Coordinates of C-alpha atoms and ligand atoms in Angstrom, one line a residue:
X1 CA -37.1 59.1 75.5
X2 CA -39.3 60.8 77.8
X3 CA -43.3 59.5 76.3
X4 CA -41.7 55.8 76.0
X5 CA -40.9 56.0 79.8
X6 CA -44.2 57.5 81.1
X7 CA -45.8 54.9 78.7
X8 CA -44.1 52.1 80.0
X9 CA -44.4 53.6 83.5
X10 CA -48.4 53.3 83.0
X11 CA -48.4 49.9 81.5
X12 CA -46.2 48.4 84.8
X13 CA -47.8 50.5 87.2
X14 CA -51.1 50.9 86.0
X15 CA -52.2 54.3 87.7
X16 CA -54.4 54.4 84.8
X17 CA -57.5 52.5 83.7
X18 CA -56.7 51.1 80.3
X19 CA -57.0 47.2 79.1
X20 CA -54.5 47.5 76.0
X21 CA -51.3 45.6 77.1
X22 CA -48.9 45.0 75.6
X23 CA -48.4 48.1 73.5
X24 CA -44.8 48.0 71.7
X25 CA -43.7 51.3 69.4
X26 CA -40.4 49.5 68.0
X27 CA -38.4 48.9 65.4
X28 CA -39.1 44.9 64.7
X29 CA -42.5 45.5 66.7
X30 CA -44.2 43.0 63.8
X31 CA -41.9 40.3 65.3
X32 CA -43.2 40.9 68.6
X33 CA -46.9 40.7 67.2
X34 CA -45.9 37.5 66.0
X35 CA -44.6 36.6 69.3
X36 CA -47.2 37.6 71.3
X37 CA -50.3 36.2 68.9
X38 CA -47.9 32.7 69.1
X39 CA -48.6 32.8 73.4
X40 CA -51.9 33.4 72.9
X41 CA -54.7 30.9 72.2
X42 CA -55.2 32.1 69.0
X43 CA -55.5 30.2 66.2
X44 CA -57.6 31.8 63.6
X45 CA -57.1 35.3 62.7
X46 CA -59.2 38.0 60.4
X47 CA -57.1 40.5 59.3
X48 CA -58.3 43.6 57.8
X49 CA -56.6 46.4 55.8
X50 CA -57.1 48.2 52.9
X51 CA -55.0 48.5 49.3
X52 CA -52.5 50.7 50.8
X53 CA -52.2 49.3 54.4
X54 CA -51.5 45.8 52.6
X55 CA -48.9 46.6 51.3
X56 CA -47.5 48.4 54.0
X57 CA -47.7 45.7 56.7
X58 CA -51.0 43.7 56.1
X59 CA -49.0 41.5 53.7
X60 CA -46.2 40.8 55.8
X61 CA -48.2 40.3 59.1
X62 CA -50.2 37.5 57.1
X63 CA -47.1 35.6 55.8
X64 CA -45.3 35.6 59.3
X65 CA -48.0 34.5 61.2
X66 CA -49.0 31.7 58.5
X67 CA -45.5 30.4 58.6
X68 CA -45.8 30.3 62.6
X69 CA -49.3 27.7 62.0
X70 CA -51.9 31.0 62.7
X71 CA -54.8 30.3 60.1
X72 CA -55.2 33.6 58.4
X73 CA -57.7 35.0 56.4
X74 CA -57.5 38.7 55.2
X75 CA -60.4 41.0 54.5
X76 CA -59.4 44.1 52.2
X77 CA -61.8 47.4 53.1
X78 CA -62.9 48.3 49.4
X79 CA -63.0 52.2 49.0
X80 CA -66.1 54.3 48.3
X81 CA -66.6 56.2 44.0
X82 CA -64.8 58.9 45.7
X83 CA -61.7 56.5 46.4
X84 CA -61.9 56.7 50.4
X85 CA -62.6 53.9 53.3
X86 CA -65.2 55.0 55.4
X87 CA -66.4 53.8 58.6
X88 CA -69.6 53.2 57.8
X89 CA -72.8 50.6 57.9
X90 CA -71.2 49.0 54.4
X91 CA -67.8 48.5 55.9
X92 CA -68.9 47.2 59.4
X93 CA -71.3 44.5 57.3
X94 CA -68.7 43.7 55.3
X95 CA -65.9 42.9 58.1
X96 CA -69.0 41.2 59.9
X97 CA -69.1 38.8 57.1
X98 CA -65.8 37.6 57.2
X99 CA -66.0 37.0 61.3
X100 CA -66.0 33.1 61.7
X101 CA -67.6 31.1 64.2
X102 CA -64.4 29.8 64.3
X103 CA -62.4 33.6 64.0
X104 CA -60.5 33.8 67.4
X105 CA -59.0 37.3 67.1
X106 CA -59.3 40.5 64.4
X107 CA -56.3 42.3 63.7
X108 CA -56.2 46.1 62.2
X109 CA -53.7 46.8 60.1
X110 CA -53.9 50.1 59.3
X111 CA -55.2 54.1 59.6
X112 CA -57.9 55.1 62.0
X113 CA -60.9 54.8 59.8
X114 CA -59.4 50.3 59.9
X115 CA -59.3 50.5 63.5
X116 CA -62.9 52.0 64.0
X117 CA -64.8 49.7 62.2
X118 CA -62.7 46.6 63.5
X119 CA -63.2 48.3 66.9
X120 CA -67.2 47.9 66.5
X121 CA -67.3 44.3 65.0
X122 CA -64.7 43.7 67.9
X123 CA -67.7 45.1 70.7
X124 CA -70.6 43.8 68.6
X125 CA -69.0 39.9 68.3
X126 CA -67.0 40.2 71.4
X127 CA -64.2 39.1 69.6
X128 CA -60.9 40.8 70.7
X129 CA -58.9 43.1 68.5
X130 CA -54.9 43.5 68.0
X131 CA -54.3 46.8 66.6
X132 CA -51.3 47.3 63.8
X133 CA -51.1 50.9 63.2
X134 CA -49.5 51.7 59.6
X135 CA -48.9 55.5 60.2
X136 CA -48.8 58.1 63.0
X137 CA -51.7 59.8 61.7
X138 CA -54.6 59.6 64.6
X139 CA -54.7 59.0 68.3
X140 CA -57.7 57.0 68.5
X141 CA -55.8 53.5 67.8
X142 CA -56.3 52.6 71.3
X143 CA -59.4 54.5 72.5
X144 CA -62.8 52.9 73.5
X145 CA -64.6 55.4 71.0
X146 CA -65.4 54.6 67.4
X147 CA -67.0 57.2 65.1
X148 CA -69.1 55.9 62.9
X149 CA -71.5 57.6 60.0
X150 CA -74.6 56.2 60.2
X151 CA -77.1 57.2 57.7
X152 CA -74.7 60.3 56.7
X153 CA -74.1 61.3 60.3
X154 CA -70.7 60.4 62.1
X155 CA -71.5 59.6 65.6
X156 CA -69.4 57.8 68.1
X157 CA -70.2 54.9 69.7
X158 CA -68.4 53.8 73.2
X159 CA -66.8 49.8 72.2
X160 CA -63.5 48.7 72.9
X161 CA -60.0 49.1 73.1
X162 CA -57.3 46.7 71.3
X163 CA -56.0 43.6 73.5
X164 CA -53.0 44.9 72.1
X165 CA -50.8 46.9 70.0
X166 CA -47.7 46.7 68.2
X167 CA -46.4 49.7 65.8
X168 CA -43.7 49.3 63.9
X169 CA -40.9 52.1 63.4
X170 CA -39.5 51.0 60.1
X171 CA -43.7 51.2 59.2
X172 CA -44.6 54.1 60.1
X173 CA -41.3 55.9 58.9
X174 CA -42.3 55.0 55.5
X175 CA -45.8 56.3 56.2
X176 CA -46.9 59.1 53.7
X177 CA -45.5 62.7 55.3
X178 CA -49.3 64.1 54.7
X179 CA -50.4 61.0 57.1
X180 CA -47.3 62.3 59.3
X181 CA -48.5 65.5 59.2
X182 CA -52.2 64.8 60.3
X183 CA -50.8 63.0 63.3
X184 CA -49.1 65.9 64.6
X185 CA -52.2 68.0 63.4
X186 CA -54.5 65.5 65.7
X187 CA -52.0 66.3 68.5
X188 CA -52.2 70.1 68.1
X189 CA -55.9 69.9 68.7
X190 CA -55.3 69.1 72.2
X191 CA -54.1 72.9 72.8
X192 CA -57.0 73.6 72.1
X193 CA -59.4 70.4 73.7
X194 CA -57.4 70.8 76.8
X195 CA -58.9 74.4 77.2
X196 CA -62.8 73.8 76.2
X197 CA -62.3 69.9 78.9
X198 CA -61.3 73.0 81.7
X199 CA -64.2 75.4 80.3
X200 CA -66.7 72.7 80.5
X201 CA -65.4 71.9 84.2
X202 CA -65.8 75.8 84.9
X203 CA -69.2 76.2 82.8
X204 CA -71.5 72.8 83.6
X205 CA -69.5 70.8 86.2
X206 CA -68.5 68.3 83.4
X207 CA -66.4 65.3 85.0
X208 CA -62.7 66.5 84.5
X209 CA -59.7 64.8 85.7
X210 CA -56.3 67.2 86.3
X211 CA -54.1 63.8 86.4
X212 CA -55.6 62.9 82.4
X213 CA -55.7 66.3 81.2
X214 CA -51.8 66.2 82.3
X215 CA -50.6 63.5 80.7
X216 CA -52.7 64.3 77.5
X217 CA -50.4 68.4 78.0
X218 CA -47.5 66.2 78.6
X219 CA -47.7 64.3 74.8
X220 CA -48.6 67.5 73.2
X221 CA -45.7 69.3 74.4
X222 CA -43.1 66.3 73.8
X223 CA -44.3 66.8 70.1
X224 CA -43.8 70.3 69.8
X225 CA -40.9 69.9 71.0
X226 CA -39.6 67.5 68.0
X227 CA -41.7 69.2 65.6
X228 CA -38.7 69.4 62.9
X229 CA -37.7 66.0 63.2
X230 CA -41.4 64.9 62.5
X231 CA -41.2 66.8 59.7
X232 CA -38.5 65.2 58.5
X233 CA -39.8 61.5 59.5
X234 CA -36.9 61.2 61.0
X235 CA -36.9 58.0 63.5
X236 CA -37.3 60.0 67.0
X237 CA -39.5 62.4 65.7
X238 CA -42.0 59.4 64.4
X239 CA -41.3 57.9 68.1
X240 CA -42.7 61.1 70.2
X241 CA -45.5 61.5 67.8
X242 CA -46.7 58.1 67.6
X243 CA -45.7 57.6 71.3
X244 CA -48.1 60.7 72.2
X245 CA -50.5 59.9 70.2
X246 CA -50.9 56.4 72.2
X247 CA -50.8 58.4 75.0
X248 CA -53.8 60.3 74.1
X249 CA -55.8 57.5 73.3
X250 CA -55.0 56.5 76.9
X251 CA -55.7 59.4 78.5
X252 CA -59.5 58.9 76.4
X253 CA -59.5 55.3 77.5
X254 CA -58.6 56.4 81.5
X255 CA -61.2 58.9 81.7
X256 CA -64.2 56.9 79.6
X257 CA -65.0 59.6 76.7
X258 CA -63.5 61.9 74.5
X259 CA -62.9 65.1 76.8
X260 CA -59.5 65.3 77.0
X261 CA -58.6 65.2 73.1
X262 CA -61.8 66.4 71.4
X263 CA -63.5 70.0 71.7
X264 CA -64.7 72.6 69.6
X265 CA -61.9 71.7 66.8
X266 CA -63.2 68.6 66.7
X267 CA -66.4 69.4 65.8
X268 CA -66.0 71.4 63.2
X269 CA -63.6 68.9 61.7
X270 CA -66.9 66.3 62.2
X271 CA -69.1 69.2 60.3
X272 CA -67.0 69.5 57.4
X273 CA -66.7 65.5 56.7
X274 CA -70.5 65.4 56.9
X275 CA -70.7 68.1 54.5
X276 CA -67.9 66.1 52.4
X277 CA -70.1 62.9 52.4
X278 CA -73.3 64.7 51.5
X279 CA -71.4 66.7 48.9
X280 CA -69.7 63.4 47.5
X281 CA -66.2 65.0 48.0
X282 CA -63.5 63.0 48.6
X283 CA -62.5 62.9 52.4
X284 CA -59.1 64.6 53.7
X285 CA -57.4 63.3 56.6
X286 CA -58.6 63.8 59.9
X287 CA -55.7 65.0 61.6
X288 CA -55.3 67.8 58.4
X289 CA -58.6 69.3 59.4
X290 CA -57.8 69.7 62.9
X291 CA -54.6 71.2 62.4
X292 CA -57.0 73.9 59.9
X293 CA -59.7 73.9 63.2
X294 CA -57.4 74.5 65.6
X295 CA -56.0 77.5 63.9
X296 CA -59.6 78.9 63.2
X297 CA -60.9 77.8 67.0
X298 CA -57.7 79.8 68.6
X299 CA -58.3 83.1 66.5
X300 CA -62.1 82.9 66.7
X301 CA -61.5 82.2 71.0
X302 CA -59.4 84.9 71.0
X303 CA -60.4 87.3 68.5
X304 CA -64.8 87.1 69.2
X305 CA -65.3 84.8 72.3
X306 CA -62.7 86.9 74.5
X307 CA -63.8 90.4 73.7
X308 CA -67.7 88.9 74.8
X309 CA -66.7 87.3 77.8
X310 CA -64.4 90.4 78.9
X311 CA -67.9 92.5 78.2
X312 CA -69.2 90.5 81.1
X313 CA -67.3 91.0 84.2
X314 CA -67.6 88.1 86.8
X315 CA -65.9 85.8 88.5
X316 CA -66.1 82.9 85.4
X317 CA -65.9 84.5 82.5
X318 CA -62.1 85.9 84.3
X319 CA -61.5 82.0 84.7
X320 CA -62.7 81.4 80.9
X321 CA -60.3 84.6 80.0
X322 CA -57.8 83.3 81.3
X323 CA -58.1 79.7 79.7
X324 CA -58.4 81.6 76.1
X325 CA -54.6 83.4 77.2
X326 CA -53.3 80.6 78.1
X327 CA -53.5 79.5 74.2
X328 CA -50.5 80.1 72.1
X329 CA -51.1 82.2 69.3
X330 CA -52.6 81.0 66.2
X331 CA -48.9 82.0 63.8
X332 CA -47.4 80.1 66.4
X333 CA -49.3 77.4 66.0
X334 CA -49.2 77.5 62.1
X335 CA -45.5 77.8 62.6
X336 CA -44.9 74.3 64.2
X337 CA -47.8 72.9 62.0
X338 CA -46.1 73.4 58.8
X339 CA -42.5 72.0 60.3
X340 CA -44.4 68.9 60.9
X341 CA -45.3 69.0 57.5
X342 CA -48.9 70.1 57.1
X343 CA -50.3 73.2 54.8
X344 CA -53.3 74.8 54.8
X345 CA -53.6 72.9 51.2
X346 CA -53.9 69.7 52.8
X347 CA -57.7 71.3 54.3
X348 CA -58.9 73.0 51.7
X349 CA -62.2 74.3 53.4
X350 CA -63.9 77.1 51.8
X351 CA -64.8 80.4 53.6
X352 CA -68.7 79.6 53.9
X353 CA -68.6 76.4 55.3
X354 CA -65.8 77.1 57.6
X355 CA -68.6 80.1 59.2
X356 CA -71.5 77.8 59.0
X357 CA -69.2 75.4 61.2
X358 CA -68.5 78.1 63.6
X359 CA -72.0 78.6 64.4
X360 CA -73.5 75.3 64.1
X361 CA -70.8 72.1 64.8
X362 CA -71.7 72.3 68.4
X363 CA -74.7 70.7 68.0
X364 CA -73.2 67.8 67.0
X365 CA -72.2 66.9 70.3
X366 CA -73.7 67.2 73.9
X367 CA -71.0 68.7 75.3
X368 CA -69.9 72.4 76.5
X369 CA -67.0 73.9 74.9
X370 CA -66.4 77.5 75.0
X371 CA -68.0 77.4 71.2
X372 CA -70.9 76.3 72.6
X373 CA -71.1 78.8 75.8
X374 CA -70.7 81.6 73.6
X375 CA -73.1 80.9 71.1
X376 CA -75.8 79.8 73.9
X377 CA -75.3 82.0 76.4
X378 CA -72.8 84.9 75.7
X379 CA -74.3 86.2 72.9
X380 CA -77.4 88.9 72.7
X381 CA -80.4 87.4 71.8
X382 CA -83.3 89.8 71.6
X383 CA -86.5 89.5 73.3
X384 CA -89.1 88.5 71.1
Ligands
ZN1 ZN1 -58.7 63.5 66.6

């Protein structure tokens, strides 16, 4: 399998910067998280899952490492009225109260939203974190960054990266397919992250790295690729994705921030979930709404920021042209998106909030995507 060896080519040779090691994507990889906690000097653990990530693995991780002597104690993540766990001030206060004096180690078992607020307590108690991911529904299990809402607004903060990470094949099989399917939607954002990291490079001289930005191509494309058998959940399809997905967080991890797998799609799929929380909707997955963002980011880059840059003739808005055709189209795109399992049903964002998003999400970060260039500098503004 192609990712597995570049992965394990970067964990023995270390061309990149990254501190999670080991990181096992097995079948019987629980075992080997069993192992490895046994060599470590660990003797207290927290755990902390939520309903449906307990019984996927949380509860089986706790009996195997009580039977080995490891004192366990287990904090279940309550959901919000709306029935979702949110990384938010209540969550991180409540895992905070269950860290120990004597607590040695925390262990995530479970989705994204787990692994960022174990990821903060982790940074903030300098504790070290093991991460357990339950499906292959995210790539930011082993990045440093951990978005959080504060006070309604998601931000990210910069913490830390699991010591480890173990994911389980025969878990994340029987992961939900609409988890599945928002892993491969997280994936297919980097089509279009890839291009706004290189605009950013060309626009503002933002740090970019060719070496990150081609592993990051590298796991997108071995997904595509095996887009059918993700689908399916078949066991090499749910290898690639979750293999690329850890290859992403790496890529994050290497270069110190987001770039390579978080632009313009990104933030609109950060608008729309502070919009949900305000609202009191209940959340959708993250990956669903970047497979919806991507779709609307291509046609929008393609369709309104193309024809303005093309009115423009010079020297970069030919390089930023030619970023935009370099972009599969968006039925492609839609194509392999719903053999992977998602549909537009799974984002249900309606018409007005999608436009508001296009002309406002890039505020939410400081950085330049091609988004953000057209709306600041590309497009008339009259003299007043
Ligand atoms: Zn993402």
């Amino acid at each position: 399998m192609k990712l597995k060896k570049r992965l394990d080519e970067i964990l023995t040779q270390s061309s990149f910067t990254q501190s999670t090691n080991p990181i096992v994507i097995s079948e019987g990889a629980l075992q080997s998280l069993v192992d490895y906690v046994t060599e470590q000097p660990i003797q207290h653990l927290l755990v902390v899952v939520d309903e449906q990530t307990l019984q996927a693995a949380g509860q089986e991780v706790g009996h195997m490492l009580t039977e080995k002597g490891i004192k366990v104690a287990t904090h279940c993540l309550q959901p919000n009225q709306q029935g979702d766990v949110i990384a938010d001030e209540q969550s991180i206060v409540d895992v905070l109260l269950h860290v120990q004096p004597e607590t040695d180690c925390l262990l995530a078992v479970g989705s994204g939203t787990i692994h960022d607020v174990v990821r903060f307590v982790s940074a903030k108690t300098e504790k070290p974190f093991i991460s357990v991911p339950t499906a292959p529904s995210v790539d930011g299990f082993n990045s440093k960054g951990a978005p959080i809402i504060v006070k309604g607004i998601k931000t990210t903060f910069q913490t830390v990266s699991p010591v480890a990470l173990f994911a389980d094949l025969t878990v994340l099989c029987q992961a939900p397919s609409s988890l599945v399917a928002a892993g491969f939607g997280d994936m297919i954002g980097k089509y279009t992250s890839l291009i706004d990291w290189q605009a950013g490079a060309a626009i503002a001289n933002e740090p970019y790295d060719q070496e990150i930005a081609d592993l990051t191509r590298e796991a997108l494309e071995s997904c595509v690729e095996v887009a059918d058998q993700i689908g399916n959940r078949e066991k090499e399809g749910i290898e690639t994705l979750m293999n690329a997905l850890v290859l992403s967080g790496i890529a994050m991890a290497a270069f110190g921030a987001s770039h390579p797998a978080s632009g313009a799609e990104h933030h609109l799929s950060h608008y729309w979930e502070m919009h949900f929380l305000e609202e009191g909707h209940k959340q959708l997955y993250h990956g669903a709404k970047i497979g919806r963002s991507t779709l609307l980011i291509i046609q929008y880059y393609k369709e309104i920021v193309r024809a303005s840059l093309r009115t423009e003739a010079n020297k970069k808005s030919e390089q930023l042209i030619s970023l935009i055709d370099s972009l599969p189209e968006v039925s492609e795109v839609e194509a392999l998106l719903r053999k992977a399992g998602w549909h537009p049903e799974q984002a249900p964002i309606d018409e007005e909030l999608i436009q508001l998003s296009l002309l406002k999400a890039y505020h939410l970060r400081d950085r330049w995507t091609l988004l953000r260039y057209y709306h600041e500098t590309l497009q008339w503004v009259p003299d007043l």
